[in-house]
Amino acid sequence: MNNEALIPDTGSDEVSSGGQTQLAEPQQQSLRDAVEQAMENYFRHLDGQMVTDVYDMVLSEIEAPMLEVVMKYTRHNQTRAAQLLGLNRGTLRKKLKRYGLL
């Protein structure tokens, strides 16, 4: 089983072909690569500002939408969602409350 998550690159790259402009086929990017790219972009735009708690910021930015999608996928069945995520159901409920999803 492949655990590398692939996400579509939603950039709308245009390709010219024979005088006509067409949208290029979306490319797939791993979740890991997307996070790496986002982090590099974040640090590039800091412009020398001091930051702290980056770890917690990144986790909350990733965890909240992940939980939303998993809950939708499992039709809000917390037991199935917890199993899918490999979490204890109580831990899942705590996280859902933290992000206002419960």
mmCIF file of C-alpha atoms in Angstrom:
data_model
loop_
_atom_site.group_PDB
_atom_site.id
_atom_site.type_symbol
_atom_site.label_atom_id
_atom_site.label_comp_id
_atom_site.label_asym_id
_atom_site.label_seq_id
_atom_site.Cartn_x
_atom_site.Cartn_y
_atom_site.Cartn_z
ATOM 1 C CA MET A 1 0.000 0.000 0.000
ATOM 2 C CA ASN A 2 1.410 3.371 -1.028
ATOM 3 C CA ASN A 3 1.045 5.988 1.708
ATOM 4 C CA GLU A 4 2.443 8.842 -0.383
ATOM 5 C CA ALA A 5 -0.459 11.202 -0.891
ATOM 6 C CA LEU A 6 -0.685 12.763 -4.310
ATOM 7 C CA ILE A 7 -2.475 16.031 -4.801
ATOM 8 C CA PRO A 8 -3.226 17.756 -8.088
ATOM 9 C CA ASP A 9 -1.266 20.880 -8.879
ATOM 10 C CA THR A 10 -4.065 23.415 -9.287
ATOM 11 C CA GLY A 11 -1.918 25.952 -11.080
ATOM 12 C CA SER A 12 -3.455 26.939 -14.382
ATOM 13 C CA ASP A 13 -0.417 26.663 -16.631
ATOM 14 C CA GLU A 14 -1.148 27.657 -20.189
ATOM 15 C CA VAL A 15 0.529 26.055 -23.172
ATOM 16 C CA SER A 16 0.606 27.565 -26.649
ATOM 17 C CA SER A 17 0.170 25.101 -29.456
ATOM 18 C CA GLY A 18 -0.237 26.153 -33.071
ATOM 19 C CA GLY A 19 -1.390 29.652 -32.168
ATOM 20 C CA GLN A 20 -3.982 28.398 -29.690
ATOM 21 C CA THR A 21 -3.658 28.638 -25.938
ATOM 22 C CA GLN A 22 -4.691 25.571 -23.990
ATOM 23 C CA LEU A 23 -4.584 24.667 -20.332
ATOM 24 C CA ALA A 24 -1.883 22.150 -19.543
ATOM 25 C CA GLU A 25 -2.858 18.898 -17.900
ATOM 26 C CA PRO A 26 -2.666 19.237 -14.101
ATOM 27 C CA GLN A 27 0.385 17.534 -12.646
ATOM 28 C CA GLN A 28 0.311 15.526 -9.453
ATOM 29 C CA GLN A 29 2.433 16.595 -6.520
ATOM 30 C CA SER A 30 3.012 14.621 -3.349
ATOM 31 C CA LEU A 31 1.628 16.026 -0.136
ATOM 32 C CA ARG A 32 5.181 16.067 1.194
ATOM 33 C CA ASP A 33 6.362 18.174 -1.752
ATOM 34 C CA ALA A 34 3.414 20.547 -1.338
ATOM 35 C CA VAL A 35 4.243 21.076 2.349
ATOM 36 C CA GLU A 36 7.921 21.571 1.542
ATOM 37 C CA GLN A 37 7.070 24.110 -1.148
ATOM 38 C CA ALA A 38 4.649 25.947 1.173
ATOM 39 C CA MET A 39 7.240 26.081 3.967
ATOM 40 C CA GLU A 40 9.940 27.384 1.652
ATOM 41 C CA ASN A 41 7.510 30.018 0.387
ATOM 42 C CA TYR A 42 6.583 30.962 3.971
ATOM 43 C CA PHE A 43 10.204 31.457 4.999
ATOM 44 C CA ARG A 44 11.038 33.299 1.780
ATOM 45 C CA HIS A 45 8.319 35.861 2.546
ATOM 46 C CA LEU A 46 9.207 36.442 6.209
ATOM 47 C CA ASP A 47 11.440 39.327 5.185
ATOM 48 C CA GLY A 48 13.639 38.965 8.283
ATOM 49 C CA GLN A 49 10.768 38.845 10.783
ATOM 50 C CA MET A 50 11.265 36.658 13.844
ATOM 51 C CA VAL A 51 8.720 33.865 14.209
ATOM 52 C CA THR A 52 8.056 31.239 16.850
ATOM 53 C CA ASP A 53 5.780 28.233 17.190
ATOM 54 C CA VAL A 54 6.077 27.319 13.515
ATOM 55 C CA TYR A 55 5.555 23.648 14.351
ATOM 56 C CA ASP A 56 2.172 24.279 15.994
ATOM 57 C CA MET A 57 1.170 26.671 13.200
ATOM 58 C CA VAL A 58 1.930 24.099 10.505
ATOM 59 C CA LEU A 59 0.177 21.292 12.374
ATOM 60 C CA SER A 60 -2.980 23.331 12.813
ATOM 61 C CA GLU A 61 -2.914 24.419 9.159
ATOM 62 C CA ILE A 62 -2.698 20.804 8.031
ATOM 63 C CA GLU A 63 -4.695 19.046 10.747
ATOM 64 C CA ALA A 64 -7.899 21.091 10.554
ATOM 65 C CA PRO A 65 -8.594 20.594 6.830
ATOM 66 C CA MET A 66 -7.479 16.953 7.064
ATOM 67 C CA LEU A 67 -10.020 16.336 9.827
ATOM 68 C CA GLU A 68 -12.748 18.122 7.858
ATOM 69 C CA VAL A 69 -12.140 15.970 4.789
ATOM 70 C CA VAL A 70 -11.896 12.727 6.773
ATOM 71 C CA MET A 71 -15.127 13.495 8.609
ATOM 72 C CA LYS A 72 -16.869 14.224 5.328
ATOM 73 C CA TYR A 73 -15.427 11.037 3.795
ATOM 74 C CA THR A 74 -16.684 8.935 6.717
ATOM 75 C CA ARG A 75 -20.039 10.767 6.763
ATOM 76 C CA HIS A 76 -19.180 12.098 10.231
ATOM 77 C CA ASN A 77 -18.802 8.618 11.674
ATOM 78 C CA GLN A 78 -16.252 9.258 14.412
ATOM 79 C CA THR A 79 -15.430 5.585 14.942
ATOM 80 C CA ARG A 80 -14.617 5.090 11.248
ATOM 81 C CA ALA A 81 -12.718 8.385 11.114
ATOM 82 C CA ALA A 82 -10.631 7.440 14.152
ATOM 83 C CA GLN A 83 -9.824 4.053 12.615
ATOM 84 C CA LEU A 84 -8.935 5.634 9.284
ATOM 85 C CA LEU A 85 -6.611 8.122 11.011
ATOM 86 C CA GLY A 86 -5.144 5.579 13.419
ATOM 87 C CA LEU A 87 -6.335 7.577 16.420
ATOM 88 C CA ASN A 88 -8.238 6.757 19.553
ATOM 89 C CA ARG A 89 -11.835 7.998 19.212
ATOM 90 C CA GLY A 90 -11.406 10.201 22.297
ATOM 91 C CA THR A 91 -8.317 11.806 20.759
ATOM 92 C CA LEU A 92 -10.238 12.438 17.560
ATOM 93 C CA ARG A 93 -13.078 14.099 19.500
ATOM 94 C CA LYS A 94 -10.573 16.332 21.318
ATOM 95 C CA LYS A 95 -9.042 17.415 18.004
ATOM 96 C CA LEU A 96 -12.455 18.013 16.442
ATOM 97 C CA LYS A 97 -13.407 20.234 19.379
ATOM 98 C CA ARG A 98 -10.101 22.135 19.146
ATOM 99 C CA TYR A 99 -10.884 23.123 15.568
ATOM 100 C CA GLY A 100 -14.597 23.749 16.109
ATOM 101 C CA LEU A 101 -15.605 20.739 14.059
ATOM 102 C CA LEU A 102 -17.745 19.096 16.733
#
